[in-house]
JSON list of C-alpha atoms and ligand atoms in Angstrom, two decimals:
[
{"chain": "E", "resi": 652, "resn": "MET", "atom": "CA", "xyz": [-3.52, 29.19, 18.00]},
{"chain": "E", "resi": 653, "resn": "PRO", "atom": "CA", "xyz": [-3.36, 30.80, 13.94]},
{"chain": "E", "resi": 654, "resn": "ARG", "atom": "CA", "xyz": [-5.42, 29.31, 11.70]},
{"chain": "E", "resi": 655, "resn": "LYS", "atom": "CA", "xyz": [-3.35, 27.12, 9.72]},
{"chain": "E", "resi": 656, "resn": "THR", "atom": "CA", "xyz": [-2.05, 25.25, 12.83]},
{"chain": "E", "resi": 657, "resn": "ILE", "atom": "CA", "xyz": [-5.50, 24.03, 14.04]},
{"chain": "E", "resi": 658, "resn": "LYS", "atom": "CA", "xyz": [-6.08, 23.30, 10.91]},
{"chain": "E", "resi": 659, "resn": "ASP", "atom": "CA", "xyz": [-2.29, 21.12, 11.03]},
{"chain": "E", "resi": 660, "resn": "ASN", "atom": "CA", "xyz": [-3.38, 19.42, 14.46]},
{"chain": "E", "resi": 661, "resn": "LEU", "atom": "CA", "xyz": [-6.29, 18.59, 12.84]},
{"chain": "E", "resi": 662, "resn": "ARG", "atom": "CA", "xyz": [-5.13, 16.63, 9.86]},
{"chain": "E", "resi": 663, "resn": "LYS", "atom": "CA", "xyz": [-2.23, 15.08, 12.28]},
{"chain": "E", "resi": 664, "resn": "ASN", "atom": "CA", "xyz": [-3.99, 14.36, 15.25]},
{"chain": "E", "resi": 665, "resn": "THR", "atom": "CA", "xyz": [-7.40, 12.73, 12.83]},
{"chain": "E", "resi": 666, "resn": "ASN", "atom": "CA", "xyz": [-8.15, 10.06, 10.99]},
{"chain": "E", "resi": 667, "resn": "LEU", "atom": "CA", "xyz": [-11.07, 8.84, 9.13]},
{"chain": "E", "resi": 668, "resn": "CYS", "atom": "CA", "xyz": [-13.60, 5.75, 9.47]},
{"chain": "E", "resi": 669, "resn": "ILE", "atom": "CA", "xyz": [-12.07, 3.77, 6.51]},
{"chain": "E", "resi": 670, "resn": "PHE", "atom": "CA", "xyz": [-15.89, 2.97, 6.03]},
{"chain": "E", "resi": 671, "resn": "CYS", "atom": "CA", "xyz": [-17.96, 6.03, 6.76]},
{"chain": "E", "resi": 672, "resn": "CYS", "atom": "CA", "xyz": [-15.27, 8.28, 6.26]},
{"chain": "E", "resi": 673, "resn": "ARG", "atom": "CA", "xyz": [-15.97, 10.49, 9.49]},
{"chain": "E", "resi": 674, "resn": "LYS", "atom": "CA", "xyz": [-13.84, 11.97, 11.65]},
{"chain": "E", "resi": 675, "resn": "ILE", "atom": "CA", "xyz": [-12.36, 10.10, 14.32]},
{"chain": "E", "resi": 676, "resn": "PRO", "atom": "CA", "xyz": [-9.17, 10.04, 16.72]},
{"chain": "E", "resi": 677, "resn": "SER", "atom": "CA", "xyz": [-5.92, 9.31, 15.17]},
{"chain": "E", "resi": 678, "resn": "ASP", "atom": "CA", "xyz": [-5.11, 6.00, 16.76]},
{"chain": "E", "resi": 679, "resn": "SER", "atom": "CA", "xyz": [-8.32, 4.03, 15.11]},
{"chain": "E", "resi": 680, "resn": "PRO", "atom": "CA", "xyz": [-8.86, 2.67, 11.96]},
{"chain": "E", "resi": 681, "resn": "CYS", "atom": "CA", "xyz": [-12.61, 3.00, 11.85]},
{"chain": "E", "resi": 682, "resn": "CYS", "atom": "CA", "xyz": [-15.31, 4.94, 13.96]},
{"chain": "E", "resi": 683, "resn": "GLU", "atom": "CA", "xyz": [-17.09, 3.32, 16.84]},
{"chain": "E", "resi": 684, "resn": "THR", "atom": "CA", "xyz": [-20.49, 2.37, 15.23]},
{"chain": "E", "resi": 685, "resn": "CYS", "atom": "CA", "xyz": [-18.23, 0.82, 12.26]},
{"chain": "E", "resi": 686, "resn": "SER", "atom": "CA", "xyz": [-15.86, -1.21, 14.42]},
{"chain": "E", "resi": 687, "resn": "PHE", "atom": "CA", "xyz": [-18.14, -4.51, 13.87]},
{"chain": "E", "resi": 688, "resn": "MET", "atom": "CA", "xyz": [-17.30, -4.53, 10.52]},
{"chain": "E", "resi": 689, "resn": "LEU", "atom": "CA", "xyz": [-13.44, -4.03, 10.76]},
{"chain": "E", "resi": 690, "resn": "LYS", "atom": "CA", "xyz": [-11.97, -7.72, 11.01]},
{"chain": "E", "resi": 691, "resn": "ILE", "atom": "CA", "xyz": [-8.80, -7.71, 10.73]},
{"chain": "E", "resi": 692, "resn": "GLN", "atom": "CA", "xyz": [-7.44, -11.82, 9.41]},
{"chain": "E", "resi": 693, "resn": "PRO", "atom": "CA", "xyz": [-4.09, -11.40, 8.07]},
{"chain": "E", "resi": 694, "resn": "HIS", "atom": "CA", "xyz": [-3.29, -13.76, 5.17]},
{"chain": "E", "resi": 695, "resn": "GLU", "atom": "CA", "xyz": [-0.55, -14.84, 3.80]},
{"chain": "E", "resi": 696, "resn": "GLN", "atom": "CA", "xyz": [0.82, -16.45, 0.82]},
{"chain": "E", "resi": 697, "resn": "LYS", "atom": "CA", "xyz": [3.55, -16.61, -2.04]},
{"chain": "E", "resi": 698, "resn": "LEU", "atom": "CA", "xyz": [3.86, -14.85, -5.46]},
{"chain": "E", "resi": 699, "resn": "SER", "atom": "CA", "xyz": [4.68, -17.00, -8.65]},
{"chain": "E", "resi": 700, "resn": "ASN", "atom": "CA", "xyz": [8.28, -15.93, -7.70]},
{"chain": "E", "resi": 701, "resn": "GLY", "atom": "CA", "xyz": [8.86, -17.61, -3.91]},
{"chain": "E", "resi": 702, "resn": "CYS", "atom": "CA", "xyz": [8.51, -14.21, -2.35]},
{"chain": "E", "resi": 703, "resn": "PRO", "atom": "CA", "xyz": [6.06, -14.07, 0.29]},
{"chain": "E", "resi": 704, "resn": "CYS", "atom": "CA", "xyz": [2.59, -11.08, 0.34]},
{"chain": "E", "resi": 705, "resn": "ILE", "atom": "CA", "xyz": [0.31, -10.56, 3.17]},
{"chain": "E", "resi": 706, "resn": "SER", "atom": "CA", "xyz": [-2.39, -8.86, 3.39]},
{"chain": "E", "resi": 707, "resn": "ALA", "atom": "CA", "xyz": [-4.83, -7.26, 5.73]},
{"chain": "E", "resi": 708, "resn": "LEU", "atom": "CA", "xyz": [-8.71, -7.47, 4.34]},
{"chain": "E", "resi": 709, "resn": "ARG", "atom": "CA", "xyz": [-10.31, -9.71, 2.08]},
{"chain": "E", "resi": 710, "resn": "TYR", "atom": "CA", "xyz": [-11.16, -7.50, -1.40]},
{"chain": "E", "resi": 711, "resn": "GLU", "atom": "CA", "xyz": [-15.05, -7.89, -1.02]},
{"chain": "E", "resi": 712, "resn": "GLY", "atom": "CA", "xyz": [-18.33, -6.06, 0.50]},
{"chain": "E", "resi": 713, "resn": "GLN", "atom": "CA", "xyz": [-17.34, -3.38, 2.98]},
{"chain": "E", "resi": 714, "resn": "TYR", "atom": "CA", "xyz": [-13.37, -3.75, 2.46]},
{"chain": "E", "resi": 715, "resn": "ARG", "atom": "CA", "xyz": [-13.88, -3.72, -1.37]},
{"chain": "E", "resi": 716, "resn": "THR", "atom": "CA", "xyz": [-16.44, -0.61, -0.98]},
{"chain": "E", "resi": 717, "resn": "ALA", "atom": "CA", "xyz": [-13.74, 1.14, 0.88]},
{"chain": "E", "resi": 718, "resn": "ILE", "atom": "CA", "xyz": [-10.62, 0.70, -0.36]},
{"chain": "E", "resi": 719, "resn": "LEU", "atom": "CA", "xyz": [-12.54, 1.78, -3.69]},
{"chain": "E", "resi": 720, "resn": "LYS", "atom": "CA", "xyz": [-13.15, 4.86, -2.20]},
{"chain": "E", "resi": 721, "resn": "TYR", "atom": "CA", "xyz": [-10.22, 5.73, -1.33]},
{"chain": "E", "resi": 722, "resn": "LYS", "atom": "CA", "xyz": [-8.54, 5.43, -5.10]},
{"chain": "E", "resi": 723, "resn": "SER", "atom": "CA", "xyz": [-10.68, 7.23, -5.79]},
{"chain": "E", "resi": 724, "resn": "GLY", "atom": "CA", "xyz": [-8.39, 9.73, -4.63]},
{"chain": "E", "resi": 725, "resn": "GLY", "atom": "CA", "xyz": [-9.30, 13.24, -3.75]},
{"chain": "E", "resi": 726, "resn": "GLN", "atom": "CA", "xyz": [-11.42, 14.14, -0.52]},
{"chain": "E", "resi": 727, "resn": "PHE", "atom": "CA", "xyz": [-10.50, 10.51, 1.13]},
{"chain": "E", "resi": 728, "resn": "LYS", "atom": "CA", "xyz": [-7.17, 12.17, 0.77]},
{"chain": "E", "resi": 729, "resn": "ILE", "atom": "CA", "xyz": [-5.91, 11.27, 4.68]},
{"chain": "E", "resi": 730, "resn": "ILE", "atom": "CA", "xyz": [-8.11, 8.23, 4.88]},
{"chain": "E", "resi": 731, "resn": "HIS", "atom": "CA", "xyz": [-4.21, 6.19, 4.63]},
{"chain": "E", "resi": 732, "resn": "LYS", "atom": "CA", "xyz": [-3.22, 7.32, 7.70]},
{"chain": "E", "resi": 733, "resn": "SER", "atom": "CA", "xyz": [-6.16, 4.71, 8.90]},
{"chain": "E", "resi": 734, "resn": "TYR", "atom": "CA", "xyz": [-5.01, 2.47, 6.13]},
{"chain": "E", "resi": 735, "resn": "SER", "atom": "CA", "xyz": [-1.10, 2.42, 7.96]},
{"chain": "E", "resi": 736, "resn": "LEU", "atom": "CA", "xyz": [-2.66, 1.59, 10.98]},
{"chain": "E", "resi": 737, "resn": "VAL", "atom": "CA", "xyz": [-4.42, -1.47, 9.47]},
{"chain": "E", "resi": 738, "resn": "LEU", "atom": "CA", "xyz": [-1.38, -2.26, 7.64]},
{"chain": "E", "resi": 739, "resn": "ASN", "atom": "CA", "xyz": [0.70, -1.93, 10.84]},
{"chain": "E", "resi": 740, "resn": "ARG", "atom": "CA", "xyz": [-1.05, -4.22, 12.54]},
{"chain": "E", "resi": 741, "resn": "THR", "atom": "CA", "xyz": [-0.71, -6.97, 9.95]},
{"chain": "E", "resi": 742, "resn": "ILE", "atom": "CA", "xyz": [3.13, -6.35, 9.75]},
{"chain": "E", "resi": 743, "resn": "SER", "atom": "CA", "xyz": [3.10, -6.94, 13.14]},
{"chain": "E", "resi": 744, "resn": "LYS", "atom": "CA", "xyz": [1.51, -9.47, 13.13]},
{"chain": "E", "resi": 745, "resn": "LEU", "atom": "CA", "xyz": [3.39, -11.85, 9.95]},
{"chain": "E", "resi": 746, "resn": "TYR", "atom": "CA", "xyz": [6.88, -9.86, 9.74]},
{"chain": "E", "resi": 747, "resn": "ASP", "atom": "CA", "xyz": [7.45, -8.94, 13.26]},
{"chain": "E", "resi": 748, "resn": "ASN", "atom": "CA", "xyz": [10.93, -10.20, 13.94]},
{"chain": "E", "resi": 749, "resn": "ILE", "atom": "CA", "xyz": [12.22, -9.01, 9.57]},
{"chain": "E", "resi": 750, "resn": "GLU", "atom": "CA", "xyz": [14.52, -5.86, 9.88]},
{"chain": "E", "resi": 751, "resn": "PHE", "atom": "CA", "xyz": [13.88, -4.39, 6.37]},
{"chain": "E", "resi": 752, "resn": "ASP", "atom": "CA", "xyz": [16.18, -2.15, 4.78]},
{"chain": "E", "resi": 753, "resn": "TYR", "atom": "CA", "xyz": [13.91, -0.28, 2.83]},
{"chain": "E", "resi": 754, "resn": "TYR", "atom": "CA", "xyz": [9.69, 0.38, 2.39]},
{"chain": "E", "resi": 755, "resn": "THR", "atom": "CA", "xyz": [9.08, 0.98, -0.42]},
{"chain": "E", "resi": 756, "resn": "GLY", "atom": "CA", "xyz": [5.20, 1.24, -2.87]},
{"chain": "E", "resi": 757, "resn": "VAL", "atom": "CA", "xyz": [4.41, -0.42, -6.49]},
{"chain": "E", "resi": 758, "resn": "PRO", "atom": "CA", "xyz": [5.08, 2.83, -8.36]},
{"chain": "E", "resi": 759, "resn": "THR", "atom": "CA", "xyz": [2.48, 4.52, -10.47]},
{"chain": "E", "resi": 760, "resn": "TYR", "atom": "CA", "xyz": [3.18, 6.14, -13.98]},
{"chain": "E", "resi": 761, "resn": "LYS", "atom": "CA", "xyz": [3.89, 9.82, -13.45]},
{"chain": "E", "resi": 762, "resn": "LYS", "atom": "CA", "xyz": [2.93, 11.14, -16.83]},
{"chain": "E", "resi": 763, "resn": "PHE", "atom": "CA", "xyz": [-0.68, 10.78, -16.71]},
{"chain": "E", "resi": 764, "resn": "PHE", "atom": "CA", "xyz": [-2.63, 12.46, -13.50]},
{"chain": "E", "resi": 765, "resn": "HIS", "atom": "CA", "xyz": [-3.23, 9.47, -10.87]},
{"chain": "E", "resi": 766, "resn": "PHE", "atom": "CA", "xyz": [-3.75, 9.22, -7.85]},
{"chain": "E", "resi": 767, "resn": "ASP", "atom": "CA", "xyz": [-0.82, 7.26, -6.21]},
{"chain": "E", "resi": 768, "resn": "GLN", "atom": "CA", "xyz": [-2.75, 5.33, -3.10]},
{"chain": "E", "resi": 769, "resn": "VAL", "atom": "CA", "xyz": [0.40, 3.67, -2.34]},
{"chain": "E", "resi": 770, "resn": "THR", "atom": "CA", "xyz": [3.64, 6.08, -1.59]},
{"chain": "E", "resi": 771, "resn": "PRO", "atom": "CA", "xyz": [1.53, 7.44, 0.85]},
{"chain": "E", "resi": 772, "resn": "LEU", "atom": "CA", "xyz": [0.51, 4.00, 2.30]},
{"chain": "E", "resi": 773, "resn": "ALA", "atom": "CA", "xyz": [4.27, 3.04, 2.92]},
{"chain": "E", "resi": 774, "resn": "LYS", "atom": "CA", "xyz": [5.49, 6.46, 3.44]},
{"chain": "E", "resi": 775, "resn": "GLU", "atom": "CA", "xyz": [3.14, 6.27, 6.81]},
{"chain": "E", "resi": 776, "resn": "THR", "atom": "CA", "xyz": [3.38, 2.91, 8.11]},
{"chain": "E", "resi": 777, "resn": "ALA", "atom": "CA", "xyz": [6.92, 3.17, 7.68]},
{"chain": "E", "resi": 778, "resn": "ARG", "atom": "CA", "xyz": [6.63, 6.42, 9.97]},
{"chain": "E", "resi": 779, "resn": "LEU", "atom": "CA", "xyz": [4.58, 3.81, 12.72]},
{"chain": "E", "resi": 780, "resn": "ARG", "atom": "CA", "xyz": [7.14, 1.85, 12.37]},
{"chain": "E", "resi": 781, "resn": "ASN", "atom": "CA", "xyz": [9.97, 3.73, 12.99]},
{"chain": "E", "resi": 782, "resn": "SER", "atom": "CA", "xyz": [11.38, 2.59, 9.30]},
{"chain": "E", "resi": 783, "resn": "GLU", "atom": "CA", "xyz": [12.39, 4.20, 6.31]},
{"chain": "E", "resi": 784, "resn": "PHE", "atom": "CA", "xyz": [10.19, 4.32, 3.39]},
{"chain": "E", "resi": 785, "resn": "LYS", "atom": "CA", "xyz": [12.46, 5.38, -0.31]},
{"chain": "E", "resi": 786, "resn": "PRO", "atom": "CA", "xyz": [10.69, 5.38, -3.74]},
{"chain": "E", "resi": 787, "resn": "LEU", "atom": "CA", "xyz": [13.01, 1.96, -5.34]},
{"chain": "E", "resi": 788, "resn": "LEU", "atom": "CA", "xyz": [11.18, 1.84, -8.81]},
{"chain": "E", "resi": 789, "resn": "CYS", "atom": "CA", "xyz": [9.56, 3.53, -11.67]},
{"chain": "E", "resi": 790, "resn": "GLN", "atom": "CA", "xyz": [6.49, 2.97, -13.65]},
{"chain": "E", "resi": 791, "resn": "SER", "atom": "CA", "xyz": [8.69, 3.34, -17.63]},
{"chain": "E", "resi": 792, "resn": "LYS", "atom": "CA", "xyz": [5.05, 3.17, -19.63]},
{"chain": "E", "resi": 793, "resn": "LYS", "atom": "CA", "xyz": [1.22, 3.41, -18.49]},
{"chain": "E", "resi": 794, "resn": "LYS", "atom": "CA", "xyz": [-0.59, 0.22, -18.29]},
{"chain": "E", "resi": 795, "resn": "LYS", "atom": "CA", "xyz": [-4.49, -0.69, -19.12]},
{"chain": "E", "resi": 796, "resn": "THR", "atom": "CA", "xyz": [-6.56, -1.15, -15.83]},
{"chain": "E", "resi": 797, "resn": "GLN", "atom": "CA", "xyz": [-5.87, -4.54, -14.54]},
{"chain": "E", "resi": 798, "resn": "HIS", "atom": "CA", "xyz": [-8.81, -5.17, -13.12]},
{"chain": "E", "resi": 799, "resn": "LEU", "atom": "CA", "xyz": [-10.32, -5.45, -16.61]},
{"chain": "E", "resi": 800, "resn": "LEU", "atom": "CA", "xyz": [-8.41, -8.09, -17.92]},
{"chain": "E", "resi": 801, "resn": "ASP", "atom": "CA", "xyz": [-8.12, -11.46, -17.17]},
{"chain": "E", "resi": 802, "resn": "SER", "atom": "CA", "xyz": [-4.70, -14.01, -15.97]},
{"chain": "E", "resi": 803, "resn": "ALA", "atom": "CA", "xyz": [-2.73, -13.88, -19.06]},
{"chain": "E", "resi": 804, "resn": "GLY", "atom": "CA", "xyz": [-3.69, -10.33, -20.06]},
{"chain": "E", "resi": 805, "resn": "ARG", "atom": "CA", "xyz": [-2.39, -8.69, -16.37]},
{"chain": "E", "resi": 806, "resn": "GLU", "atom": "CA", "xyz": [1.09, -10.73, -16.46]},
{"chain": "E", "resi": 807, "resn": "SER", "atom": "CA", "xyz": [1.89, -9.09, -20.38]},
{"chain": "E", "resi": 808, "resn": "ASN", "atom": "CA", "xyz": [0.23, -6.28, -18.97]},
{"chain": "E", "resi": 809, "resn": "VAL", "atom": "CA", "xyz": [2.82, -5.36, -16.74]},
{"chain": "E", "resi": 810, "resn": "LYS", "atom": "CA", "xyz": [5.65, -7.19, -18.22]},
{"chain": "E", "resi": 811, "resn": "ASN", "atom": "CA", "xyz": [9.00, -5.10, -17.91]},
{"chain": "E", "resi": 812, "resn": "ILE", "atom": "CA", "xyz": [7.29, -2.18, -17.50]},
{"chain": "E", "resi": 813, "resn": "PHE", "atom": "CA", "xyz": [8.91, -1.24, -13.99]},
{"chain": "E", "resi": 814, "resn": "LYS", "atom": "CA", "xyz": [12.46, 0.02, -13.42]},
{"chain": "E", "resi": 815, "resn": "CYS", "atom": "CA", "xyz": [14.58, -0.24, -10.44]},
{"chain": "E", "resi": 816, "resn": "LEU", "atom": "CA", "xyz": [15.82, 3.92, -10.09]},
{"chain": "E", "resi": 817, "resn": "ASP", "atom": "CA", "xyz": [19.20, 3.08, -8.25]},
{"chain": "E", "resi": 818, "resn": "GLU", "atom": "CA", "xyz": [20.47, -0.37, -8.06]},
{"chain": "E", "resi": 819, "resn": "ASN", "atom": "CA", "xyz": [23.07, 1.01, -5.05]},
{"chain": "E", "resi": 820, "resn": "ASP", "atom": "CA", "xyz": [20.23, 1.51, -3.14]},
{"chain": "E", "resi": 821, "resn": "VAL", "atom": "CA", "xyz": [18.70, -1.74, -3.69]},
{"chain": "E", "resi": 822, "resn": "LYS", "atom": "CA", "xyz": [21.51, -4.25, -3.39]},
{"chain": "E", "resi": 823, "resn": "GLY", "atom": "CA", "xyz": [22.13, -6.64, -0.60]},
{"chain": "E", "resi": 824, "resn": "LYS", "atom": "CA", "xyz": [18.80, -4.74, 0.76]},
{"chain": "E", "resi": 825, "resn": "THR", "atom": "CA", "xyz": [15.65, -6.60, 2.27]},
{"chain": "E", "resi": 826, "resn": "ILE", "atom": "CA", "xyz": [13.08, -4.36, 0.71]},
{"chain": "E", "resi": 827, "resn": "LEU", "atom": "CA", "xyz": [9.21, -4.58, 1.84]},
{"chain": "E", "resi": 828, "resn": "LEU", "atom": "CA", "xyz": [7.16, -3.71, -1.01]},
{"chain": "E", "resi": 829, "resn": "PHE", "atom": "CA", "xyz": [3.18, -2.08, -0.66]},
{"chain": "E", "resi": 830, "resn": "ASP", "atom": "CA", "xyz": [0.11, -1.88, -2.82]},
{"chain": "E", "resi": 831, "resn": "ASP", "atom": "CA", "xyz": [-3.14, -1.66, -1.80]},
{"chain": "E", "resi": 832, "resn": "VAL", "atom": "CA", "xyz": [-4.87, -4.65, -3.43]},
{"chain": "E", "resi": 833, "resn": "VAL", "atom": "CA", "xyz": [-3.15, -7.61, -4.80]},
{"chain": "E", "resi": 834, "resn": "THR", "atom": "CA", "xyz": [-5.46, -10.37, -6.98]},
{"chain": "E", "resi": 835, "resn": "THR", "atom": "CA", "xyz": [-3.44, -12.67, -9.53]},
{"chain": "E", "resi": 836, "resn": "GLY", "atom": "CA", "xyz": [-0.21, -10.60, -8.26]},
{"chain": "E", "resi": 837, "resn": "SER", "atom": "CA", "xyz": [0.95, -10.01, -11.63]},
{"chain": "E", "resi": 838, "resn": "THR", "atom": "CA", "xyz": [1.96, -6.91, -10.49]},
{"chain": "E", "resi": 839, "resn": "LEU", "atom": "CA", "xyz": [3.70, -7.42, -6.90]},
{"chain": "E", "resi": 840, "resn": "THR", "atom": "CA", "xyz": [5.39, -10.40, -9.54]},
{"chain": "E", "resi": 841, "resn": "GLU", "atom": "CA", "xyz": [6.51, -7.78, -11.95]},
{"chain": "E", "resi": 842, "resn": "CYS", "atom": "CA", "xyz": [7.83, -5.26, -8.95]},
{"chain": "E", "resi": 843, "resn": "SER", "atom": "CA", "xyz": [9.80, -7.64, -6.81]},
{"chain": "E", "resi": 844, "resn": "ASN", "atom": "CA", "xyz": [11.61, -9.44, -9.89]},
{"chain": "E", "resi": 845, "resn": "GLU", "atom": "CA", "xyz": [12.75, -6.11, -10.71]},
{"chain": "E", "resi": 846, "resn": "LEU", "atom": "CA", "xyz": [14.14, -5.52, -7.39]},
{"chain": "E", "resi": 847, "resn": "LEU", "atom": "CA", "xyz": [15.42, -8.59, -7.31]},
{"chain": "E", "resi": 848, "resn": "ARG", "atom": "CA", "xyz": [17.62, -8.64, -10.62]},
{"chain": "E", "resi": 849, "resn": "ASN", "atom": "CA", "xyz": [19.31, -5.52, -9.39]},
{"chain": "E", "resi": 850, "resn": "GLY", "atom": "CA", "xyz": [20.15, -7.18, -6.25]},
{"chain": "E", "resi": 851, "resn": "ALA", "atom": "CA", "xyz": [18.10, -7.47, -3.44]},
{"chain": "E", "resi": 852, "resn": "ALA", "atom": "CA", "xyz": [18.96, -9.81, -0.35]},
{"chain": "E", "resi": 853, "resn": "LYS", "atom": "CA", "xyz": [14.72, -10.50, -0.48]},
{"chain": "E", "resi": 854, "resn": "VAL", "atom": "CA", "xyz": [11.33, -8.75, -1.53]},
{"chain": "E", "resi": 855, "resn": "TYR", "atom": "CA", "xyz": [8.38, -9.38, 1.28]},
{"chain": "E", "resi": 856, "resn": "CYS", "atom": "CA", "xyz": [5.05, -8.22, -0.04]},
{"chain": "E", "resi": 857, "resn": "VAL", "atom": "CA", "xyz": [2.22, -6.07, 1.98]},
{"chain": "E", "resi": 858, "resn": "THR", "atom": "CA", "xyz": [-0.93, -5.54, 0.35]},
{"chain": "E", "resi": 859, "resn": "VAL", "atom": "CA", "xyz": [-4.22, -3.79, 2.41]},
{"chain": "E", "resi": 860, "resn": "ASN", "atom": "CA", "xyz": [-6.99, -6.38, 0.58]},
{"chain": "E", "resi": 861, "resn": "TRP", "atom": "CA", "xyz": [-7.04, -9.97, -1.14]},
{"chain": "T", "resi": 1103, "resn": "LIG", "atom": "ZN1", "xyz": [-17.66, 4.66, 10.56]}
]
């Protein structure tokens, strides 16, 4: 087999453990050694605009360390497959009876180099669930890092910075919106408001951590 094909197969059939980044079979989000650490307890909340938001894992301890590693990008590129397995289980538990027209992600600002960790998550989860991923939003200006701000600062930091790409893709649609972490929910609230303003029938959110 040519070297490139072997490499491709390895990429396709392999996940990395979300905790220790060891290579593991493609049907599991973490290795056997770390499996005691993975307890998926899906959590449901409502954003301030009433949109439902579900999350898979707490944003603390081993889960926080793991997602920060993922967000730092680069060498952990294929770890999104493991997180998609976690999200798939969470969606199956809490949103299983909902028919989504599109899966989409909270956008990142394109003019600056920024590892986009959300699109691969949303795309891979859509693939696992035979659903369609579509970019529906863009970010029109750079924002400050949300976690350095207090609640009011976070809200004004993201105010009106997300724009709908094409209202024809959104009108009347039921949309599943992805992000990596929800804390105050201000980013997801702004994004879902923009989709609703452009005629979305309903917006549901899903994140890895909460
Ligand atoms: Zn591990």
